[in-house]
mmCIF file of C-alpha atoms in Angstrom:
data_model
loop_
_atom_site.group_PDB
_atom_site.id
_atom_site.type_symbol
_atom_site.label_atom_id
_atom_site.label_comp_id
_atom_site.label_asym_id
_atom_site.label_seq_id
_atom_site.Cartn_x
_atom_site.Cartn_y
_atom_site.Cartn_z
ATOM 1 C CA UNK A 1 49.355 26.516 -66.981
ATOM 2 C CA UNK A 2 51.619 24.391 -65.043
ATOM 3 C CA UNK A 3 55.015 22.345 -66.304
ATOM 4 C CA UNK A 4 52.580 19.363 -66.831
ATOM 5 C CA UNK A 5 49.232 20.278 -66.599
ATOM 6 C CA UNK A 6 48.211 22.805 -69.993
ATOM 7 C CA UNK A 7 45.128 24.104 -67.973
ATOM 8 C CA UNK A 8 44.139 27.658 -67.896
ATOM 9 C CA UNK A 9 43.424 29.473 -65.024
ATOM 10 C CA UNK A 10 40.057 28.197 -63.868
ATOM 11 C CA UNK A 11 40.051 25.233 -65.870
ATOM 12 C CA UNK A 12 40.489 22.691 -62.865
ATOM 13 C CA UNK A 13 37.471 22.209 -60.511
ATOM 14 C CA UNK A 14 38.229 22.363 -56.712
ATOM 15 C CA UNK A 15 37.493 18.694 -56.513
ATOM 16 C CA UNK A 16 39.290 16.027 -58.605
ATOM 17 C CA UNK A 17 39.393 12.543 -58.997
ATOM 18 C CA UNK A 18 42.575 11.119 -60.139
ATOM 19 C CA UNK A 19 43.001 7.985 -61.674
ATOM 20 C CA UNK A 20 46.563 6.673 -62.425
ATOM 21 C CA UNK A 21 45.165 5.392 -66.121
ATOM 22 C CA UNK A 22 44.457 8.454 -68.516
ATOM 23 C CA UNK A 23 41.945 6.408 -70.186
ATOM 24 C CA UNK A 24 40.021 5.610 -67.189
ATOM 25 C CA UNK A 25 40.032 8.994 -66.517
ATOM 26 C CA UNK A 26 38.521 9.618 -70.140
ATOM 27 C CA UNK A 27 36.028 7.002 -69.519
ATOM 28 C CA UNK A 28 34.797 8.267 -66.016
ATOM 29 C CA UNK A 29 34.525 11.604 -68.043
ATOM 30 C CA UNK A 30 32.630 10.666 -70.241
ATOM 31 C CA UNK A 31 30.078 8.456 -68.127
ATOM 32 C CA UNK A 32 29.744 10.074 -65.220
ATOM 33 C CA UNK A 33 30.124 13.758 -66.109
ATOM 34 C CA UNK A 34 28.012 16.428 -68.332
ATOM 35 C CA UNK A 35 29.155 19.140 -70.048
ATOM 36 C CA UNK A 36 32.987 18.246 -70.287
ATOM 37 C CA UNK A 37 36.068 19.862 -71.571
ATOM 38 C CA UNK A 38 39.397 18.401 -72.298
ATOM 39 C CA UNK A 39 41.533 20.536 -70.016
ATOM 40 C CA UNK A 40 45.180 18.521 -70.755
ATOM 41 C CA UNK A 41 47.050 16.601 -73.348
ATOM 42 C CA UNK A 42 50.245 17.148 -72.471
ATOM 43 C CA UNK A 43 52.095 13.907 -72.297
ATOM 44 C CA UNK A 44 49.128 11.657 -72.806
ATOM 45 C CA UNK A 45 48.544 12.811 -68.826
ATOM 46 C CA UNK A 46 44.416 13.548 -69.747
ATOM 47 C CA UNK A 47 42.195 15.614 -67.933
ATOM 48 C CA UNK A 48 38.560 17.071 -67.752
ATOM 49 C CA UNK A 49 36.770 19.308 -66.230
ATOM 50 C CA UNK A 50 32.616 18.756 -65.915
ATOM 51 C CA UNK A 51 29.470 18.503 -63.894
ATOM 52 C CA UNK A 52 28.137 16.013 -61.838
ATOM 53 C CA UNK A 53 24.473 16.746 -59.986
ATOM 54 C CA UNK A 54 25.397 20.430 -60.215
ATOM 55 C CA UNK A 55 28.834 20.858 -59.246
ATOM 56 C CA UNK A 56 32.021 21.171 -61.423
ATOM 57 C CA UNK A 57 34.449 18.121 -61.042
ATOM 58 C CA UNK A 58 37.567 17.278 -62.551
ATOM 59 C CA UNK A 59 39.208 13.890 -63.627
ATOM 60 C CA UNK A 60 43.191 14.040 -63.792
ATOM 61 C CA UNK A 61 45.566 11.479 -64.884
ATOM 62 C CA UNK A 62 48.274 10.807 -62.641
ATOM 63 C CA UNK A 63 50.339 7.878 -64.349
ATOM 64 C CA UNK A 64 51.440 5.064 -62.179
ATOM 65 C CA UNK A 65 53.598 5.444 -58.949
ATOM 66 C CA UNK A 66 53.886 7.754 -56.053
ATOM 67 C CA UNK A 67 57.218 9.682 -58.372
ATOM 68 C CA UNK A 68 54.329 10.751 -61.055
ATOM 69 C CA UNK A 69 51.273 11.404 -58.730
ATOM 70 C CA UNK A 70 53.115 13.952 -57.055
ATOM 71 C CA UNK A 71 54.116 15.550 -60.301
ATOM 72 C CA UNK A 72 50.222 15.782 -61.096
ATOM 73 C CA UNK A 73 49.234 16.058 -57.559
ATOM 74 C CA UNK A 74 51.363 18.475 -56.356
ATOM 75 C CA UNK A 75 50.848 20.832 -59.799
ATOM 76 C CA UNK A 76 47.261 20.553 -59.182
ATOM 77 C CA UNK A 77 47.484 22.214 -55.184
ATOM 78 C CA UNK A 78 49.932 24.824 -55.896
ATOM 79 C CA UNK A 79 49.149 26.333 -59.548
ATOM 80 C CA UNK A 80 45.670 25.395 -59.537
ATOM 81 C CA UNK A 81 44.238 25.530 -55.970
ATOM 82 C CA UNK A 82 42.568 22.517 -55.959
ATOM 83 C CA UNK A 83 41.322 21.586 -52.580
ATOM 84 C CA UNK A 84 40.833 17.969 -52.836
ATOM 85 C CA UNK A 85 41.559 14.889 -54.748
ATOM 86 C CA UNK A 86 40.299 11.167 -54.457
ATOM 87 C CA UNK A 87 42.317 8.944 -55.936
ATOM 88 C CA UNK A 88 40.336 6.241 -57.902
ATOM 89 C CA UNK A 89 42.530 3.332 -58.216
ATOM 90 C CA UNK A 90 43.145 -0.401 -58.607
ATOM 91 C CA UNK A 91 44.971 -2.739 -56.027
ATOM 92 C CA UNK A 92 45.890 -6.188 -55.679
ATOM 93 C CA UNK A 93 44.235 -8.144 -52.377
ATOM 94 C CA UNK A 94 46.997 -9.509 -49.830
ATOM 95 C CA UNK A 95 44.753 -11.046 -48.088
ATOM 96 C CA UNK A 96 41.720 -13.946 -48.644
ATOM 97 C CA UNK A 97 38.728 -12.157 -46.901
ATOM 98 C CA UNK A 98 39.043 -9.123 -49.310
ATOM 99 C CA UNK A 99 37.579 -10.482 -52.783
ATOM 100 C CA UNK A 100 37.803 -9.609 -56.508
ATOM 101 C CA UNK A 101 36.223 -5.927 -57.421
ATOM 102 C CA UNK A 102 35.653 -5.683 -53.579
ATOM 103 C CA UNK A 103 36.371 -1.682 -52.955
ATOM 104 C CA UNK A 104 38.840 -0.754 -50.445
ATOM 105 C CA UNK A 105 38.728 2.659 -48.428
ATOM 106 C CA UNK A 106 42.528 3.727 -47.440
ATOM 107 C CA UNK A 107 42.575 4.976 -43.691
ATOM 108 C CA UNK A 108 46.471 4.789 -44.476
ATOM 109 C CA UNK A 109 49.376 3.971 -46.698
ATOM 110 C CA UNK A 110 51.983 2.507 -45.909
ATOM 111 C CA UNK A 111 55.205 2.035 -48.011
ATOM 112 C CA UNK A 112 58.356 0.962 -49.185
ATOM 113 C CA UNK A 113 59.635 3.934 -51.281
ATOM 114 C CA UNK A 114 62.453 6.164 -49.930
ATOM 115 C CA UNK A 115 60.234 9.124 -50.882
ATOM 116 C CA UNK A 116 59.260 10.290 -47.512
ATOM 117 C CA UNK A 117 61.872 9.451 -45.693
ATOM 118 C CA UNK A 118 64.059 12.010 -47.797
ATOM 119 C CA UNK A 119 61.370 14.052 -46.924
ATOM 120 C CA UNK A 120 61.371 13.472 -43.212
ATOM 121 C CA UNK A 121 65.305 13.082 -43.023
ATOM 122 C CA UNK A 122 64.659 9.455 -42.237
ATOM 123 C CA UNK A 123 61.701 9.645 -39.978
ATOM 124 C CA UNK A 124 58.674 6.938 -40.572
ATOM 125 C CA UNK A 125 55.512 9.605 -41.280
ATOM 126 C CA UNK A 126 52.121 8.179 -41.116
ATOM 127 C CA UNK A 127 50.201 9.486 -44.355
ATOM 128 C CA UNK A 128 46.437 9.394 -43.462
ATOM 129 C CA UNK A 129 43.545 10.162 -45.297
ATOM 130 C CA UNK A 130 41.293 13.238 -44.672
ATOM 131 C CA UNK A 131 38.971 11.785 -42.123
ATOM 132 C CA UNK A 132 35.927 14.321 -44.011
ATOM 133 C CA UNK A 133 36.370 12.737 -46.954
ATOM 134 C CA UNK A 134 36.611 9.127 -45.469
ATOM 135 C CA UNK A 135 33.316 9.636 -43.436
ATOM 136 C CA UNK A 136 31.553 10.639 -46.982
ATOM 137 C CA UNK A 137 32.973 7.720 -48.625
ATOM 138 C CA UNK A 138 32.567 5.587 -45.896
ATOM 139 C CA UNK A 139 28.290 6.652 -45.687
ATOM 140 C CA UNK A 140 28.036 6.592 -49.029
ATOM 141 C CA UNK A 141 29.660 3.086 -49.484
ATOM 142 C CA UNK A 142 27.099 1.704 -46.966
ATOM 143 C CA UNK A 143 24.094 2.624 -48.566
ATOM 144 C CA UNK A 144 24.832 0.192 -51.562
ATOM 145 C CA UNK A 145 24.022 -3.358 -51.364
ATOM 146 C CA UNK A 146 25.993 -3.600 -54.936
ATOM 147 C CA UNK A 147 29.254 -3.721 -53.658
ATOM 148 C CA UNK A 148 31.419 -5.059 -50.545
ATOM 149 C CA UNK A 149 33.328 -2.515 -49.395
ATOM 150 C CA UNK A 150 36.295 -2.491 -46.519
ATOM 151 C CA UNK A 151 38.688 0.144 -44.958
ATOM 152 C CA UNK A 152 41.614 -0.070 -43.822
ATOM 153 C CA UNK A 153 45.304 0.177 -44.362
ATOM 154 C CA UNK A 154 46.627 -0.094 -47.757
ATOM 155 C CA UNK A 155 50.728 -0.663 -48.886
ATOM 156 C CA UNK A 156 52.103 1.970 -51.353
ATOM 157 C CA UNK A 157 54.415 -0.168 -53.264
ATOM 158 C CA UNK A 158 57.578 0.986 -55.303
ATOM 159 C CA UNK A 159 57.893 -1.613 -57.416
ATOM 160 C CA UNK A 160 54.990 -3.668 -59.346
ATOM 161 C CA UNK A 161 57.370 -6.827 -59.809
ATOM 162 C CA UNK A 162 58.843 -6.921 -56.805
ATOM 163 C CA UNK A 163 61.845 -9.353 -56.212
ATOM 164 C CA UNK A 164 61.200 -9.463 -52.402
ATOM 165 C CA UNK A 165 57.416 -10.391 -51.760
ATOM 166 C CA UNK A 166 57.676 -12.199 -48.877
ATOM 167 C CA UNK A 167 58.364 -8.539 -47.536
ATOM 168 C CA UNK A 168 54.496 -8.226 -47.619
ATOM 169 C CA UNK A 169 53.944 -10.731 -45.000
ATOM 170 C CA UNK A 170 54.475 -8.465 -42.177
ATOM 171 C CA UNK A 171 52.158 -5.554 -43.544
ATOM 172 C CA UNK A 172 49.385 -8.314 -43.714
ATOM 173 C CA UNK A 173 50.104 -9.685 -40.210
ATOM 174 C CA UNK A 174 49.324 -6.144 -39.436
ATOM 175 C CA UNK A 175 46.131 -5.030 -41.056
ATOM 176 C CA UNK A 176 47.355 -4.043 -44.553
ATOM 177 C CA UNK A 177 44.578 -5.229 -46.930
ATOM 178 C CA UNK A 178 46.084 -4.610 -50.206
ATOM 179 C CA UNK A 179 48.912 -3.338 -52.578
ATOM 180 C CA UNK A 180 49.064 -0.543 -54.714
ATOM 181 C CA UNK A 181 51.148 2.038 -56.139
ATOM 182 C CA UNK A 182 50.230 6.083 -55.278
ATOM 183 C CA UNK A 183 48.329 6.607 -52.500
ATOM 184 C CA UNK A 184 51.425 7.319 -50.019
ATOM 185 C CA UNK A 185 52.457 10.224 -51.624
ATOM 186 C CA UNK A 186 49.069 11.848 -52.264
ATOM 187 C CA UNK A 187 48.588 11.736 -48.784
ATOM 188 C CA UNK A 188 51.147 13.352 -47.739
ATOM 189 C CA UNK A 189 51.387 15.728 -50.485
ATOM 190 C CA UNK A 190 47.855 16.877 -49.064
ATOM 191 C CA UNK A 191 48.589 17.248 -45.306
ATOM 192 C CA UNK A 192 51.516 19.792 -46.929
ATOM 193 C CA UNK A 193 49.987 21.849 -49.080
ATOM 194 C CA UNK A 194 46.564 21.456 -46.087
ATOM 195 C CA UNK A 195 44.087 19.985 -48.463
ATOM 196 C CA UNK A 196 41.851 16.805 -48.572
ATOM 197 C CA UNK A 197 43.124 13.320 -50.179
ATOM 198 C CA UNK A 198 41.337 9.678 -49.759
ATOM 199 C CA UNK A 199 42.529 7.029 -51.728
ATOM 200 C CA UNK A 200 39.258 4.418 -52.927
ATOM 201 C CA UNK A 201 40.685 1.595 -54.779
ATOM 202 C CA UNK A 202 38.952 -1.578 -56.173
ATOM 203 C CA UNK A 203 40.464 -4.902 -56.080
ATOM 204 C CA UNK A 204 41.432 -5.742 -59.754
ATOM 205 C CA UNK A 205 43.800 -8.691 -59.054
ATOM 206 C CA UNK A 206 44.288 -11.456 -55.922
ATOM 207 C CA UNK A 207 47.616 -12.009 -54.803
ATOM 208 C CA UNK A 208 46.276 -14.875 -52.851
ATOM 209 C CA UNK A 209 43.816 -16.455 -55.321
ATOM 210 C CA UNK A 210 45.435 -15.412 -58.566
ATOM 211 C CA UNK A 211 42.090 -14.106 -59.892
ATOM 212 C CA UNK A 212 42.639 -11.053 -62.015
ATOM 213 C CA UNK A 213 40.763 -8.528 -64.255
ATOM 214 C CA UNK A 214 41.552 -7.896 -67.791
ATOM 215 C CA UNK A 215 43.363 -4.549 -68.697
ATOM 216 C CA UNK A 216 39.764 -3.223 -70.789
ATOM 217 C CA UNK A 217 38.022 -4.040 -67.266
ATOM 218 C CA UNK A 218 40.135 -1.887 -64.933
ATOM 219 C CA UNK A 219 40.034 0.985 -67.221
ATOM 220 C CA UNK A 220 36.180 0.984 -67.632
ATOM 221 C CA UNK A 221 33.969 -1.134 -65.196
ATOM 222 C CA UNK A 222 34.918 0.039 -62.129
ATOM 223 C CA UNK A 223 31.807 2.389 -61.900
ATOM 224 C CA UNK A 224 30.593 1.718 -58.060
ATOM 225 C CA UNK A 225 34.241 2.872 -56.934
ATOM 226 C CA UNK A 226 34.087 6.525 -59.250
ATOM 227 C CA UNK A 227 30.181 6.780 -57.549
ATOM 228 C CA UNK A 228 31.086 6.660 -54.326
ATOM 229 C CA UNK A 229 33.991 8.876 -54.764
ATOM 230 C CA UNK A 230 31.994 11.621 -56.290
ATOM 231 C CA UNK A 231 29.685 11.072 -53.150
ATOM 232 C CA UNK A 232 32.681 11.634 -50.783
ATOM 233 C CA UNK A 233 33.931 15.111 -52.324
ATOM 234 C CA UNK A 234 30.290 16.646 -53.098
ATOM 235 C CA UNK A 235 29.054 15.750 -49.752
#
């Protein structure tokens, strides 16, 4: 077991999808997959291990902002060999086109946090998705009619109340689509350790309209989102 994670050896599938909420990642559990096991408690953090069509999948925790997922993420590489993880998220639109519950693909993150420049000793890095995984999603996203789905560039956000938002403005006047708070540092936690990250997040609040979803509804209707995210990492 790792600091965070209380898995046993073997516990963790080589696939995971990793939801910041640990109840959403109960509730995908427990919908989606057969024959689960509670792998980790520790700190509330939950995660499973089960099947889906066959094939052992886990569901992780990861808490919210890029600071925790790379606890999770980075425990889950290096003391657990996992060899991919698709982060199933929510996100608030930035722009009008992209609608409530519509699902978003990440090509990229950008961000505001100081995390990788620390990293890069001030360099701007590009954190990209696995283009594998992307193509999955992407396919498997296009055979529903039961969802609109876009991809594009996302913004990795540091803070959830910002007290700068016109900041945003120029991400938007460049193609970023929405705002969330992780996906920056899985991706670039993956192109280190030379695994596979996307980021698939649906839209649970409009920065432009004000529509929003209620707290029960981004934790457990979100189902076309975990779908085509266990589509991308069993393809």
């Amino acid at each position: 077991m790792s600091t965070h994670i209380g898995a046993a050896p073997g516990a963790v599938a080589p696939h995971v999808l990793m939801p910041g909420d640990p109840l959403r990642a109960r509730w995908v559990a427990e919908t989606f997959l057969e024959d689960v096991t509670c792998y980790n408690e520790v700190r509330g953090m939950l995660g499973y291990t089960g099947t889906w069509r066959g094939e052992r999948i886990s569901v992780q925790g990861s808490g919210m902002g890029q600071p925790s997922l790379a606890i999770y993420a980075t425990e889950l590489f290096t003391d657990y060999d996992v060899r991919s993880i698709v982060r199933i998220g929510s996100c608030g639109a930035l722009v009008e086109k992209v609608g409530l519950r519509d699902v978003i693909l990440a090509t990229g993150a950008c961000t505001d946090s100081g995390m990788n420049r620390l990293r890069f000793h001030g360099l701007d890095y590009a954190p990209v998705a696995d283009f594998g995984l992307l193509r999955a999603a992407y396919d498997a996203a296009q055979a529903r009619d039961d969802v609109t789905t876009w991809t594009g560039l996302i913004l990795s956000g540091d803070q959830f109340y910002s007290p700068r938002p016109e900041l945003v403005e120029p991400m938007t006047d460049h193609g970023v689509l929405a705002v969330e708070m992780e996906a920056s540092a899985l991706y670039t936690l993956a192109a280190r350790h030379e695994r596979r990250a996307l980021a698939i997040c649906t839209v649970s609040d409009h920065l432009v309209t004000g529509e929003e979803t209620t707290a029960l509804e981004r934790q457990e209707t979100f189902p076309a989102m975990v779908e085509i995210a266990l589509a991308a990492v069993t393809a």
